[in-house]
Structure formats: structure tokens, C-alpha cells
mmCIF file of C-alpha atoms in Angstrom:
data_model
loop_
_atom_site.group_PDB
_atom_site.id
_atom_site.type_symbol
_atom_site.label_atom_id
_atom_site.label_comp_id
_atom_site.label_asym_id
_atom_site.label_seq_id
_atom_site.Cartn_x
_atom_site.Cartn_y
_atom_site.Cartn_z
ATOM 1 C CA PHE F 1 127.650 71.254 58.045
ATOM 2 C CA GLN F 2 125.660 68.335 58.978
ATOM 3 C CA HIS F 3 126.002 66.438 62.343
ATOM 4 C CA ARG F 4 124.759 62.948 63.002
ATOM 5 C CA MET F 5 121.510 64.193 65.275
ATOM 6 C CA ILE F 6 121.635 67.557 65.199
ATOM 7 C CA GLY F 7 121.784 70.053 62.002
ATOM 8 C CA LEU F 8 120.340 72.610 59.602
ATOM 9 C CA GLU F 9 119.022 70.522 56.721
ATOM 10 C CA VAL F 10 116.348 68.881 57.429
ATOM 11 C CA ALA F 11 117.565 64.536 57.272
ATOM 12 C CA ASN F 12 115.361 61.811 56.667
ATOM 13 C CA GLY F 13 114.841 60.412 59.796
ATOM 14 C CA ILE F 14 111.888 60.629 62.225
ATOM 15 C CA LEU F 15 110.640 64.562 62.350
ATOM 16 C CA GLY F 16 113.246 65.203 59.786
ATOM 17 C CA THR F 17 116.588 64.477 62.637
ATOM 18 C CA SER F 18 118.353 61.986 61.675
ATOM 19 C CA VAL F 19 117.184 59.312 64.165
ATOM 20 C CA THR F 20 115.832 55.983 62.635
ATOM 21 C CA TRP F 21 112.838 54.342 63.402
ATOM 22 C CA THR F 22 115.126 50.957 63.469
ATOM 23 C CA GLU F 23 117.070 52.942 66.697
ATOM 24 C CA PHE F 24 114.313 54.175 68.733
ATOM 25 C CA GLU F 25 112.145 50.838 68.155
ATOM 26 C CA ARG F 26 115.717 49.620 69.428
ATOM 27 C CA GLN F 27 115.908 51.758 72.965
ATOM 28 C CA LEU F 28 111.963 51.226 73.406
ATOM 29 C CA ARG F 29 111.698 48.090 73.843
ATOM 30 C CA SER F 30 114.725 47.366 75.453
ATOM 31 C CA ALA F 31 112.873 50.152 78.110
ATOM 32 C CA LEU F 32 109.960 48.589 78.328
ATOM 33 C CA GLY F 33 111.234 45.139 78.265
ATOM 34 C CA THR F 34 109.306 43.917 76.160
ATOM 35 C CA GLU F 35 109.970 41.178 71.948
ATOM 36 C CA ALA F 36 106.693 43.178 70.402
ATOM 37 C CA ARG F 37 107.629 45.178 67.457
ATOM 38 C CA LEU F 38 106.447 48.618 65.994
ATOM 39 C CA GLY F 39 103.994 47.261 63.360
ATOM 40 C CA PRO F 40 103.743 48.277 59.813
ATOM 41 C CA ASN F 41 101.421 51.292 61.092
ATOM 42 C CA LYS F 42 103.424 53.318 62.847
ATOM 43 C CA SER F 43 103.656 56.913 62.824
ATOM 44 C CA VAL F 44 104.770 59.680 63.639
ATOM 45 C CA ILE F 45 102.908 63.498 64.150
ATOM 46 C CA ASP F 46 104.498 66.706 65.471
ATOM 47 C CA ILE F 47 103.091 68.136 68.347
ATOM 48 C CA GLY F 48 105.911 70.884 68.856
ATOM 49 C CA GLU F 49 105.525 73.087 66.034
ATOM 50 C CA GLY F 50 105.352 76.750 67.546
ATOM 51 C CA ASN F 51 105.328 75.254 71.445
ATOM 52 C CA GLY F 52 109.040 74.134 71.978
ATOM 53 C CA TYR F 53 112.207 76.098 69.845
ATOM 54 C CA ALA F 54 114.710 73.383 71.093
ATOM 55 C CA SER F 55 114.214 70.016 70.083
ATOM 56 C CA CYS F 56 111.457 68.482 67.412
ATOM 57 C CA CYS F 57 109.023 66.585 69.479
ATOM 58 C CA GLY F 58 106.421 64.458 68.138
ATOM 59 C CA LEU F 59 103.857 61.993 68.785
ATOM 60 C CA VAL F 60 104.234 58.555 68.283
ATOM 61 C CA THR F 61 101.252 56.046 67.176
ATOM 62 C CA CYS F 62 103.724 52.289 67.958
ATOM 63 C CA ASP F 63 101.021 49.632 66.898
ATOM 64 C CA TRP F 64 102.475 47.085 69.021
ATOM 65 C CA GLN F 65 102.873 43.878 67.029
ATOM 66 C CA GLY F 66 103.671 40.293 68.757
ATOM 67 C CA ALA F 67 102.889 41.729 72.493
ATOM 68 C CA THR F 68 102.116 39.006 74.683
ATOM 69 C CA THR F 69 98.770 37.902 76.608
ATOM 70 C CA GLY F 70 98.965 40.625 79.376
ATOM 71 C CA GLU F 71 101.084 42.741 78.380
ATOM 72 C CA LYS F 72 100.722 45.853 79.185
ATOM 73 C CA LEU F 73 102.501 48.405 76.326
ATOM 74 C CA PRO F 74 101.488 52.023 75.884
ATOM 75 C CA LEU F 75 99.390 52.530 72.713
ATOM 76 C CA SER F 76 101.288 56.177 72.407
ATOM 77 C CA VAL F 77 104.395 57.985 73.327
ATOM 78 C CA VAL F 78 106.067 61.480 72.920
ATOM 79 C CA ILE F 79 109.394 61.427 71.416
ATOM 80 C CA LYS F 80 111.933 64.399 72.054
ATOM 81 C CA ILE F 81 115.172 64.992 69.281
ATOM 82 C CA PRO F 82 117.011 67.778 70.147
ATOM 83 C CA SER F 83 117.648 70.051 66.867
ATOM 84 C CA ILE F 84 118.721 73.004 65.950
ATOM 85 C CA ILE F 85 115.225 73.411 62.968
ATOM 86 C CA PRO F 86 112.757 75.186 65.139
ATOM 87 C CA LEU F 87 114.911 77.557 66.565
ATOM 88 C CA LYS F 88 115.871 78.443 62.782
ATOM 89 C CA ARG F 89 112.622 77.888 61.781
ATOM 90 C CA VAL F 90 111.103 80.451 64.710
ATOM 91 C CA ASN F 91 113.781 83.277 64.038
ATOM 92 C CA ASP F 92 113.856 83.196 60.170
ATOM 93 C CA ALA F 93 109.486 84.079 60.579
ATOM 94 C CA LEU F 94 110.972 87.236 62.603
ATOM 95 C CA PRO F 95 111.304 90.695 60.932
ATOM 96 C CA GLU F 96 114.476 92.059 60.623
ATOM 97 C CA GLY F 97 115.480 94.096 63.087
ATOM 98 C CA GLN F 98 113.890 91.592 65.797
ATOM 99 C CA LYS F 99 115.850 88.802 64.787
ATOM 100 C CA TRP F 100 117.122 86.463 68.312
ATOM 101 C CA PHE F 101 119.931 85.747 65.990
ATOM 102 C CA ASP F 102 122.789 86.776 63.099
ATOM 103 C CA TYR F 103 124.748 83.927 62.788
ATOM 104 C CA ASP F 104 126.426 82.452 60.187
ATOM 105 C CA GLU F 105 127.521 78.543 60.030
ATOM 106 C CA GLU F 106 129.820 78.311 63.268
ATOM 107 C CA GLY F 107 126.942 80.624 65.270
ATOM 108 C CA TRP F 108 125.027 78.217 64.363
ATOM 109 C CA ALA F 109 127.612 75.458 65.624
ATOM 110 C CA GLY F 110 127.581 77.367 68.949
ATOM 111 C CA GLN F 111 123.514 77.340 69.571
ATOM 112 C CA GLU F 112 123.577 73.838 68.563
ATOM 113 C CA ARG F 113 126.069 73.060 71.203
ATOM 114 C CA GLN F 114 123.833 75.077 73.505
ATOM 115 C CA LEU F 115 120.454 72.809 72.837
ATOM 116 C CA ILE F 116 122.863 69.481 73.657
ATOM 117 C CA ASN F 117 122.741 70.553 76.991
ATOM 118 C CA ILE F 118 119.926 71.544 77.846
ATOM 119 C CA HIS F 119 118.940 68.915 76.457
ATOM 120 C CA ASN F 120 120.700 66.355 78.904
ATOM 121 C CA THR F 121 119.721 68.984 81.837
ATOM 122 C CA GLU F 122 115.801 67.449 80.469
ATOM 123 C CA VAL F 123 117.664 63.610 80.994
ATOM 124 C CA ALA F 124 119.249 64.374 84.002
ATOM 125 C CA THR F 125 116.354 66.220 85.598
ATOM 126 C CA TYR F 126 113.482 63.094 84.595
ATOM 127 C CA LYS F 127 116.029 60.910 86.346
ATOM 128 C CA PHE F 128 116.402 62.853 88.907
ATOM 129 C CA PHE F 129 112.761 62.782 89.861
ATOM 130 C CA GLU F 130 112.273 59.714 89.044
ATOM 131 C CA GLU F 131 111.946 57.568 92.722
ATOM 132 C CA PHE F 132 109.737 59.928 93.833
ATOM 133 C CA GLU F 133 105.126 59.337 93.003
ATOM 134 C CA GLY F 134 102.794 61.691 92.838
ATOM 135 C CA LEU F 135 104.144 64.501 91.056
ATOM 136 C CA LYS F 136 102.563 66.636 88.344
ATOM 137 C CA ILE F 137 105.665 65.391 85.857
ATOM 138 C CA PRO F 138 105.210 62.860 82.565
ATOM 139 C CA SER F 139 107.370 59.611 83.620
ATOM 140 C CA MET F 140 110.425 58.867 81.015
ATOM 141 C CA PHE F 141 110.307 55.422 79.220
ATOM 142 C CA PHE F 142 113.648 56.419 78.247
ATOM 143 C CA GLY F 143 116.584 59.303 78.160
ATOM 144 C CA LYS F 144 120.086 59.388 76.401
ATOM 145 C CA ALA F 145 122.177 62.138 76.414
ATOM 146 C CA ALA F 146 124.007 63.529 73.793
ATOM 147 C CA LEU F 147 127.717 62.844 74.366
ATOM 148 C CA GLY F 148 130.672 63.262 72.450
ATOM 149 C CA ASP F 149 130.483 63.943 68.328
ATOM 150 C CA GLU F 150 127.910 61.960 67.318
ATOM 151 C CA LYS F 151 125.182 63.957 69.686
ATOM 152 C CA ASP F 152 122.779 61.242 69.543
ATOM 153 C CA GLY F 153 120.151 62.353 72.261
ATOM 154 C CA LEU F 154 117.245 60.867 72.321
ATOM 155 C CA MET F 155 114.250 61.109 75.015
ATOM 156 C CA CYS F 156 110.700 58.863 74.997
ATOM 157 C CA LEU F 157 108.131 60.164 77.718
ATOM 158 C CA GLU F 158 104.650 59.264 78.635
ATOM 159 C CA TYR F 159 101.704 60.282 76.614
ATOM 160 C CA ILE F 160 98.624 62.108 78.924
ATOM 161 C CA LYS F 161 95.668 61.548 76.976
ATOM 162 C CA ASN F 162 92.759 64.238 76.333
ATOM 163 C CA THR F 163 95.050 67.414 77.223
ATOM 164 C CA SER F 164 96.246 70.419 75.773
ATOM 165 C CA THR F 165 98.718 73.365 76.854
ATOM 166 C CA MET F 166 97.657 76.430 78.606
ATOM 167 C CA SER F 167 97.816 79.611 76.108
ATOM 168 C CA PHE F 168 99.631 82.631 76.373
ATOM 169 C CA HIS F 169 96.816 84.609 74.344
ATOM 170 C CA GLU F 170 94.110 83.280 76.972
ATOM 171 C CA LYS F 171 92.809 84.919 79.671
ATOM 172 C CA ASN F 172 93.129 81.261 81.743
ATOM 173 C CA SER F 173 92.178 81.374 85.762
ATOM 174 C CA VAL F 174 94.096 81.797 89.083
ATOM 175 C CA ASP F 175 92.279 78.553 90.697
ATOM 176 C CA GLN F 176 94.511 76.811 87.347
ATOM 177 C CA VAL F 177 97.366 78.655 89.122
ATOM 178 C CA LYS F 178 96.669 77.735 92.401
ATOM 179 C CA GLN F 179 97.091 74.067 91.298
ATOM 180 C CA ILE F 180 100.004 74.702 89.606
ATOM 181 C CA ALA F 181 101.376 76.569 92.686
ATOM 182 C CA ARG F 182 100.745 73.271 94.869
ATOM 183 C CA ALA F 183 102.254 71.387 92.456
ATOM 184 C CA LEU F 184 105.310 73.720 92.379
ATOM 185 C CA GLY F 185 105.992 72.930 95.715
ATOM 186 C CA LYS F 186 105.964 69.589 96.226
ATOM 187 C CA ILE F 187 108.529 69.034 93.911
ATOM 188 C CA GLN F 188 110.781 71.789 95.539
ATOM 189 C CA ALA F 189 110.403 69.622 98.794
ATOM 190 C CA CYS F 190 111.248 66.354 96.804
ATOM 191 C CA SER F 191 114.237 67.967 95.038
ATOM 192 C CA LEU F 192 115.360 69.248 98.507
ATOM 193 C CA LYS F 193 115.218 65.219 100.003
ATOM 194 C CA LYS F 194 118.029 63.791 97.642
ATOM 195 C CA GLU F 195 120.941 64.735 97.183
ATOM 196 C CA ASN F 196 121.827 65.917 93.377
ATOM 197 C CA THR F 197 125.222 64.366 91.657
ATOM 198 C CA ALA F 198 124.239 65.723 88.292
ATOM 199 C CA SER F 199 126.431 68.157 86.980
ATOM 200 C CA GLU F 200 123.662 68.592 84.392
ATOM 201 C CA LEU F 201 121.785 70.626 87.061
ATOM 202 C CA GLN F 202 124.194 72.800 88.251
ATOM 203 C CA LYS F 203 124.227 75.389 85.711
ATOM 204 C CA ASP F 204 122.921 79.336 85.704
ATOM 205 C CA MET F 205 120.878 79.491 83.121
ATOM 206 C CA PHE F 206 120.487 83.329 83.059
ATOM 207 C CA LYS F 207 124.639 83.614 82.696
ATOM 208 C CA ASN F 208 124.166 81.290 79.857
ATOM 209 C CA MET F 209 120.771 83.073 78.373
ATOM 210 C CA ALA F 210 123.592 86.333 78.350
ATOM 211 C CA GLU F 211 126.031 84.182 76.106
ATOM 212 C CA SER F 212 123.602 82.618 74.136
ATOM 213 C CA PHE F 213 122.477 86.614 73.513
ATOM 214 C CA PRO F 214 124.405 89.473 72.465
ATOM 215 C CA LEU F 215 123.123 92.399 74.182
ATOM 216 C CA ASP F 216 121.998 93.998 71.277
ATOM 217 C CA THR F 217 119.759 91.004 70.106
ATOM 218 C CA PHE F 218 118.353 91.687 73.421
ATOM 219 C CA HIS F 219 117.654 94.403 73.008
ATOM 220 C CA SER F 220 116.336 95.007 69.277
ATOM 221 C CA MET F 221 113.755 91.772 71.227
ATOM 222 C CA PHE F 222 111.439 94.789 72.732
ATOM 223 C CA ASN F 223 111.172 96.809 69.345
ATOM 224 C CA GLY F 224 108.836 94.010 68.704
ATOM 225 C CA ILE F 225 105.786 96.097 70.861
ATOM 226 C CA LEU F 226 106.273 99.489 68.775
ATOM 227 C CA ALA F 227 105.247 97.277 65.631
ATOM 228 C CA ILE F 228 101.723 96.193 67.325
ATOM 229 C CA ASP F 229 101.532 99.384 69.850
ATOM 230 C CA LYS F 230 102.815 102.459 68.612
ATOM 231 C CA SER F 231 101.040 104.731 71.034
ATOM 232 C CA GLU F 232 103.280 107.918 72.374
ATOM 233 C CA LYS F 233 102.411 106.044 75.825
ATOM 234 C CA THR F 234 103.954 102.723 75.063
ATOM 235 C CA LYS F 235 106.799 104.737 72.878
ATOM 236 C CA ASP F 236 107.283 106.791 76.783
ATOM 237 C CA PHE F 237 107.489 103.804 78.553
ATOM 238 C CA LEU F 238 110.010 102.650 76.599
ATOM 239 C CA GLU F 239 112.448 104.906 77.341
ATOM 240 C CA LYS F 240 111.920 103.698 80.484
ATOM 241 C CA ILE F 241 112.673 99.960 80.094
ATOM 242 C CA GLU F 242 115.651 100.860 78.137
ATOM 243 C CA PRO F 243 118.136 101.208 80.605
ATOM 244 C CA LEU F 244 116.495 98.530 82.840
ATOM 245 C CA VAL F 245 117.251 96.230 79.668
ATOM 246 C CA ASP F 246 121.607 97.196 80.336
ATOM 247 C CA LYS F 247 120.851 97.080 84.322
ATOM 248 C CA TYR F 248 119.278 93.067 84.670
ATOM 249 C CA TYR F 249 121.076 91.762 80.972
ATOM 250 C CA GLY F 250 123.365 88.460 83.019
ATOM 251 C CA SER F 251 121.762 89.094 85.852
ATOM 252 C CA ASN F 252 122.015 85.856 87.876
ATOM 253 C CA LEU F 253 120.792 86.459 91.265
ATOM 254 C CA PRO F 254 118.362 84.375 90.879
ATOM 255 C CA THR F 255 120.858 81.687 90.631
ATOM 256 C CA THR F 256 123.627 82.957 93.199
ATOM 257 C CA ILE F 257 120.699 84.455 95.215
ATOM 258 C CA HIS F 258 120.397 81.406 98.018
ATOM 259 C CA ARG F 259 124.287 81.855 98.560
ATOM 260 C CA GLN F 260 123.862 84.876 99.589
ATOM 261 C CA MET F 261 121.073 84.774 101.912
ATOM 262 C CA GLU F 262 122.753 81.017 102.789
ATOM 263 C CA PHE F 263 119.636 78.950 102.629
ATOM 264 C CA ARG F 264 119.337 75.232 100.432
ATOM 265 C CA PRO F 265 118.120 75.632 96.846
ATOM 266 C CA VAL F 266 115.475 73.779 95.075
ATOM 267 C CA LEU F 267 115.438 72.462 91.690
ATOM 268 C CA VAL F 268 113.257 74.733 89.438
ATOM 269 C CA ASN F 269 111.878 74.718 85.795
ATOM 270 C CA GLY F 270 113.638 77.798 84.696
ATOM 271 C CA ASP F 271 111.471 77.996 81.733
ATOM 272 C CA LEU F 272 107.445 77.257 82.909
ATOM 273 C CA HIS F 273 105.112 79.192 80.826
ATOM 274 C CA THR F 274 101.567 78.490 79.741
ATOM 275 C CA GLY F 275 103.517 76.121 77.008
ATOM 276 C CA ASN F 276 104.977 74.175 78.891
ATOM 277 C CA VAL F 277 102.000 73.396 81.055
ATOM 278 C CA LEU F 278 99.668 70.864 80.297
ATOM 279 C CA ILE F 279 95.914 70.941 81.476
ATOM 280 C CA ASP F 280 92.779 68.560 81.120
ATOM 281 C CA LYS F 281 90.580 69.454 77.882
ATOM 282 C CA ASP F 282 87.436 68.782 79.670
ATOM 283 C CA THR F 283 88.053 70.332 82.997
ATOM 284 C CA GLY F 284 90.974 72.379 82.839
ATOM 285 C CA ASP F 285 92.576 71.211 85.486
ATOM 286 C CA LEU F 286 96.666 71.068 85.310
ATOM 287 C CA ALA F 287 97.876 67.426 83.785
ATOM 288 C CA ALA F 288 101.170 67.451 84.033
ATOM 289 C CA LEU F 289 104.206 70.074 83.667
ATOM 290 C CA ILE F 290 106.408 70.080 80.910
ATOM 291 C CA ASP F 291 109.815 71.004 79.430
ATOM 292 C CA TRP F 292 112.739 70.444 81.957
ATOM 293 C CA GLN F 293 115.441 72.136 79.457
ATOM 294 C CA GLU F 294 116.476 74.763 82.065
ATOM 295 C CA THR F 295 116.529 72.924 85.353
ATOM 296 C CA HIS F 296 118.514 74.137 88.220
ATOM 297 C CA PHE F 297 118.847 75.146 90.984
ATOM 298 C CA GLY F 298 117.500 78.107 92.505
ATOM 299 C CA VAL F 299 114.153 79.704 94.361
ATOM 300 C CA GLY F 300 110.938 78.541 93.204
ATOM 301 C CA VAL F 301 109.359 81.765 93.088
ATOM 302 C CA GLU F 302 110.861 82.116 89.647
ATOM 303 C CA ASP F 303 108.990 78.846 87.990
ATOM 304 C CA LEU F 304 105.768 80.891 89.354
ATOM 305 C CA HIS F 305 106.670 84.347 88.583
ATOM 306 C CA ARG F 306 107.173 83.388 84.687
ATOM 307 C CA LEU F 307 104.126 81.034 84.788
ATOM 308 C CA ALA F 308 101.829 83.958 86.290
ATOM 309 C CA LEU F 309 102.872 86.756 83.878
ATOM 310 C CA SER F 310 102.311 84.582 81.228
ATOM 311 C CA ALA F 311 98.461 82.993 82.629
ATOM 312 C CA LEU F 312 96.993 85.571 83.943
ATOM 313 C CA THR F 313 96.162 89.515 82.917
ATOM 314 C CA THR F 314 98.197 92.019 84.932
ATOM 315 C CA GLU F 315 94.639 92.910 86.907
ATOM 316 C CA GLN F 316 94.718 89.084 87.813
ATOM 317 C CA ARG F 317 98.749 88.648 88.780
ATOM 318 C CA ARG F 318 98.632 91.767 90.985
ATOM 319 C CA ALA F 319 95.984 91.191 92.670
ATOM 320 C CA SER F 320 96.421 87.419 93.731
ATOM 321 C CA MET F 321 100.360 86.988 93.094
ATOM 322 C CA PRO F 322 101.372 86.962 97.380
ATOM 323 C CA ILE F 323 98.306 84.576 97.978
ATOM 324 C CA LEU F 324 99.995 82.280 94.917
ATOM 325 C CA ILE F 325 103.336 82.199 96.183
ATOM 326 C CA GLU F 326 101.356 80.987 100.107
ATOM 327 C CA GLU F 327 99.962 78.691 97.967
ATOM 328 C CA MET F 328 103.264 77.186 96.852
ATOM 329 C CA TYR F 329 104.690 77.487 100.154
ATOM 330 C CA GLU F 330 102.522 75.676 101.890
ATOM 331 C CA SER F 331 102.375 72.641 99.821
ATOM 332 C CA LEU F 332 106.356 72.506 100.116
ATOM 333 C CA VAL F 333 105.783 72.477 103.769
ATOM 334 C CA GLU F 334 103.569 69.680 103.637
ATOM 335 C CA ASN F 335 105.563 67.865 101.715
ATOM 336 C CA LEU F 336 108.952 67.659 103.690
ATOM 337 C CA ASP F 337 108.054 64.824 105.695
ATOM 338 C CA GLY F 338 110.846 65.687 108.229
ATOM 339 C CA VAL F 339 113.627 67.896 106.289
ATOM 340 C CA GLU F 340 113.858 71.381 107.356
ATOM 341 C CA SER F 341 111.661 74.099 104.916
ATOM 342 C CA PRO F 342 114.682 76.516 103.205
ATOM 343 C CA TYR F 343 113.437 80.083 104.194
ATOM 344 C CA THR F 344 110.054 81.388 105.597
ATOM 345 C CA LEU F 345 107.133 82.302 104.107
ATOM 346 C CA GLU F 346 108.047 85.735 104.823
ATOM 347 C CA ILE F 347 111.650 85.478 103.395
ATOM 348 C CA LEU F 348 110.059 83.857 100.739
ATOM 349 C CA LEU F 349 107.757 86.992 99.745
ATOM 350 C CA HIS F 350 110.557 89.365 100.086
ATOM 351 C CA ILE F 351 113.165 87.590 97.822
ATOM 352 C CA SER F 352 109.761 87.165 95.064
ATOM 353 C CA ASP F 353 110.102 91.038 95.401
ATOM 354 C CA LEU F 354 114.101 91.227 94.499
ATOM 355 C CA LEU F 355 113.971 88.095 91.611
ATOM 356 C CA TYR F 356 110.906 89.739 89.747
ATOM 357 C CA PRO F 357 113.018 91.823 87.304
ATOM 358 C CA GLN F 358 115.302 89.163 86.181
ATOM 359 C CA CYS F 359 112.260 86.602 85.913
ATOM 360 C CA ALA F 360 110.359 89.267 84.097
ATOM 361 C CA PHE F 361 112.464 90.094 81.406
ATOM 362 C CA TYR F 362 113.577 86.196 80.638
ATOM 363 C CA LEU F 363 110.046 85.675 80.184
ATOM 364 C CA ALA F 364 109.472 88.731 78.548
ATOM 365 C CA SER F 365 111.797 88.930 75.944
ATOM 366 C CA GLY F 366 110.231 85.484 74.203
ATOM 367 C CA ALA F 367 106.531 86.590 75.046
ATOM 368 C CA ILE F 368 107.195 89.774 72.602
ATOM 369 C CA ALA F 369 108.605 87.056 69.741
ATOM 370 C CA MET F 370 105.218 85.140 70.165
ATOM 371 C CA LEU F 371 103.517 88.697 70.054
ATOM 372 C CA THR F 372 105.019 89.341 66.570
ATOM 373 C CA LYS F 373 104.256 86.020 65.305
ATOM 374 C CA THR F 374 100.764 86.127 66.233
ATOM 375 C CA SER F 375 100.455 90.020 64.805
ATOM 376 C CA GLU F 376 101.536 88.206 61.775
ATOM 377 C CA ASP F 377 99.426 84.915 61.312
ATOM 378 C CA THR F 378 97.476 84.893 58.030
ATOM 379 C CA LYS F 379 95.966 81.383 59.429
ATOM 380 C CA LEU F 380 94.108 83.666 61.953
ATOM 381 C CA THR F 381 90.313 85.857 60.977
ATOM 382 C CA GLU F 382 91.306 89.654 61.830
ATOM 383 C CA THR F 383 88.812 89.206 65.193
ATOM 384 C CA ASP F 384 90.642 86.397 66.544
ATOM 385 C CA LYS F 385 93.965 88.264 65.486
ATOM 386 C CA ALA F 386 92.641 91.615 67.513
ATOM 387 C CA ALA F 387 91.514 89.321 70.175
ATOM 388 C CA ARG F 388 94.727 87.546 70.785
ATOM 389 C CA VAL F 389 97.365 90.671 70.045
ATOM 390 C CA GLU F 390 95.007 92.740 73.223
ATOM 391 C CA VAL F 391 95.169 89.902 75.628
ATOM 392 C CA MET F 392 99.120 88.933 74.849
ATOM 393 C CA LEU F 393 100.052 93.524 74.962
ATOM 394 C CA ASP F 394 98.125 93.690 78.010
ATOM 395 C CA LYS F 395 100.226 91.229 80.213
ATOM 396 C CA ILE F 396 103.745 92.420 78.159
ATOM 397 C CA ILE F 397 102.865 95.995 78.870
ATOM 398 C CA GLY F 398 102.362 95.019 82.570
ATOM 399 C CA THR F 399 105.376 92.966 82.830
ATOM 400 C CA LEU F 400 107.504 95.560 81.755
ATOM 401 C CA GLU F 401 105.134 98.513 83.856
ATOM 402 C CA ASP F 402 105.984 95.980 87.077
ATOM 403 C CA ILE F 403 109.382 95.329 86.385
ATOM 404 C CA VAL F 404 110.014 99.594 86.325
ATOM 405 C CA VAL F 405 108.498 99.532 90.220
ATOM 406 C CA ALA F 406 110.428 96.923 91.344
ATOM 407 C CA ASP F 407 113.131 98.317 90.448
ATOM 408 C CA GLU F 408 112.526 101.191 92.685
ATOM 409 C CA ASN F 409 111.530 98.988 95.367
ATOM 410 C CA ASN F 410 114.688 96.684 94.941
ATOM 411 C CA LYS F 411 117.029 99.026 95.159
ATOM 412 C CA LYS F 412 117.407 99.811 99.163
ATOM 413 C CA HIS F 413 116.578 96.568 99.709
ATOM 414 C CA MET F 414 119.598 95.680 96.981
ATOM 415 C CA GLU F 415 122.196 97.957 99.110
ATOM 416 C CA ASN F 416 120.801 96.771 101.978
ATOM 417 C CA LEU F 417 121.372 92.855 101.865
ATOM 418 C CA LYS F 418 124.521 94.258 99.529
ATOM 419 C CA LEU F 419 123.398 91.584 96.873
ATOM 420 C CA ILE F 420 124.884 91.537 93.625
ATOM 421 C CA ASP F 421 122.712 92.449 90.845
#
């Protein structure tokens, strides 16, 4: 079970993969059109540990040698290599009964194919948006899809200095999320200005998730809350959640509702939680939205739900969500440049209610794993650990509480519209 690019065993290339410095340098030099070469002090550090599960991600210091006078070459770049290693590492760290996967070699091979697909999706996304200016998306120097048996996918992206990711364990501000909402609106507007020809962007990520995670596994993810909060209130509440897991598992309403309600879909990130948002370390302002591996056509509010759920406290989110949706919609309209808006604000607010349960379940399943990991982190002081767990637990419990409420409120709407859930 050893592959050219992805495998369960650590290889000798960059970040433990099979990608060699020679191959990386060849592609980067070609993309930049330079005769300069990487010098002896070139290096790479892992910047993906704990932040992503589908690829090895590193910050490369180039140490260019032989650049011509006036030639502007990036001093540092980000490299992304599709790899099963980070996902398996996280899975192995979860307690028995809460693991995402219980795979043999063949099962991991199937999961590997999923990772190849999402790598190819990310490459296609960056190519789709490369002609547009002013988007809060890093530039791509080169992106190679993983094709055939070699599975030799590779990406090289702009390094955005002085930034860090937002954190799920922090109480982020509503103003920060407003900035992101506006950035999303502009991205969505641009996606309406261009015809998509990439098959990789036509996938149904909710259907794919159901194929990757068995129903029993999805149920077991929620057991992690009881390891942190053993109160009778939480136990009783989870009994209400249990039947809803069955109801919404595999539900692909977010990726089909545009056909049923007959409006044009927009491109959405599909996995826009706090770990995929870069902010300026000094100001806290939005710098970039990253990790476009789950990009698909749908409704923009899908991204906003996941971002708000992971960034804001329950109280903040409940009070500000209509305002955030309006902020995103106004940005969409402002950037359409004559293209017709796919829906009105009133319709978008209605769609937001309908899609909340699917978006929230998708976010909560991964968030609980992060909660478990934080609660067992031996590098944190007990005080810091308790503070982080308190914030994370508030967000997760609030997310699940609102699923119950939204499910009740949406029943009559679903019946009236005869939508598939």
C-alpha cells in the first residue's frame, strides 16, 4: 500500500510525502518563468498540523540563487500536497467509540481516492477565480491535478505574511464575520459572471460525505460531548438530537435547492470554518479565505452558517445572523456588474432557515472532534484548557439546540414547498 504521492507510510520527500525538491523546483521555476534556482538554504516547515486533514501543507523558504536584476521572486510560498497522513493521524488520536473511521488497508485506499478528488476540486477552484481581481483568495503559482495511477497532485500558493487562522476556541467578533460576509458576497458575484466548465466543481459534497462516513460513525461523533459534559441536561438534549441525525444524514438539500426553487447557484467554499480564515495578526482584519477543497455550486448562506457557527458565541450568532446575511447579500448585489441576482434578500433569509440543519450538522461533527482533542491536549495548562473547552462547548451545544428549533420551524415550509430533505 505504497503510492507515488499518497500513502499510509511516511516517505522521504517534502513533509514526509513522495514529492521531491527537484519536482517542486521544476514546477515553480516554470510557473515563474525564471532561470533562478532554489539555494542550499531552502527549507520547509509544516503549517498544516492540526488545521487540515486532507493535505500536507508547508511554508517553503526559497533562498533563490541567480535571480536577474529587478526580478521579483517570492521569498516564501505555500505548498499543498494531497495526503492521507494528517487524516489518519487525527483519526488515530480519537478515543475508541469516537473515531471517524475504522478502516483496513482497502478502506483507507478508498478514503485516499476521496482526498485526490478534493485536491482536484481545489485546483479547479483557483483556476476558476484566477481572472478576477480583489478577491480574498490567495494567488496560485501553479496547481497540478492528481491524475491516473501516479496521483501526483501538487499546489503552490501565495504566502500571506503576518497572518494567523481564526480559532474555534476564541470569541471572535461580529465585525470580523461581517468582513467575511462581504468577501463571500463578492466571490459569489464573480461566480455568476462566468460559465463553469470544470466537472470537479459540480460535485455533491453532502452526498459524498454520507458515502465517506457510515451512519454509525456519524452517530458516534456526538458521543464526544458526553465525555466533556456529563450533565443530565446535555444527556436529555442529545436524545432529541439522536433521531435528527438519522433524518439529516446524507441530506443534500443545500446542493439541490437551487434546482427545486429554480434560481442560479453560486460557488461556495463548502468548508468555511474558522480554521480556513486568515486574519491579520495586528488588526484582526480578514486577509484571505483558504482551503477550497469542498467547493461546489449551491447557496452562499451555506458558507456563512458554518463560519458564524464556528466563529461566534451562541448569543452573538443568534443576534447577528440576519444582519450578516444582509451584509453578504448587499455585497453580492454591489459586485454583480449587471448580472441578475439569483434571489432576493427575503428569499435568501428563507433559504437560510431551510438549510441550517444540514450546515450545522456538517460543522458540528468535526467540531466535536476538535473539542475532544482540546480536552486531551497535554500541552495546555488546565486553566487554558478549561477556558477553551467552555467556549467550544457553548458553540457546539448552541449549534445543536438550534438544529432542534430549526427542524420544527421548517417542517411546515418543507411540506408547503414539497422539497426533498
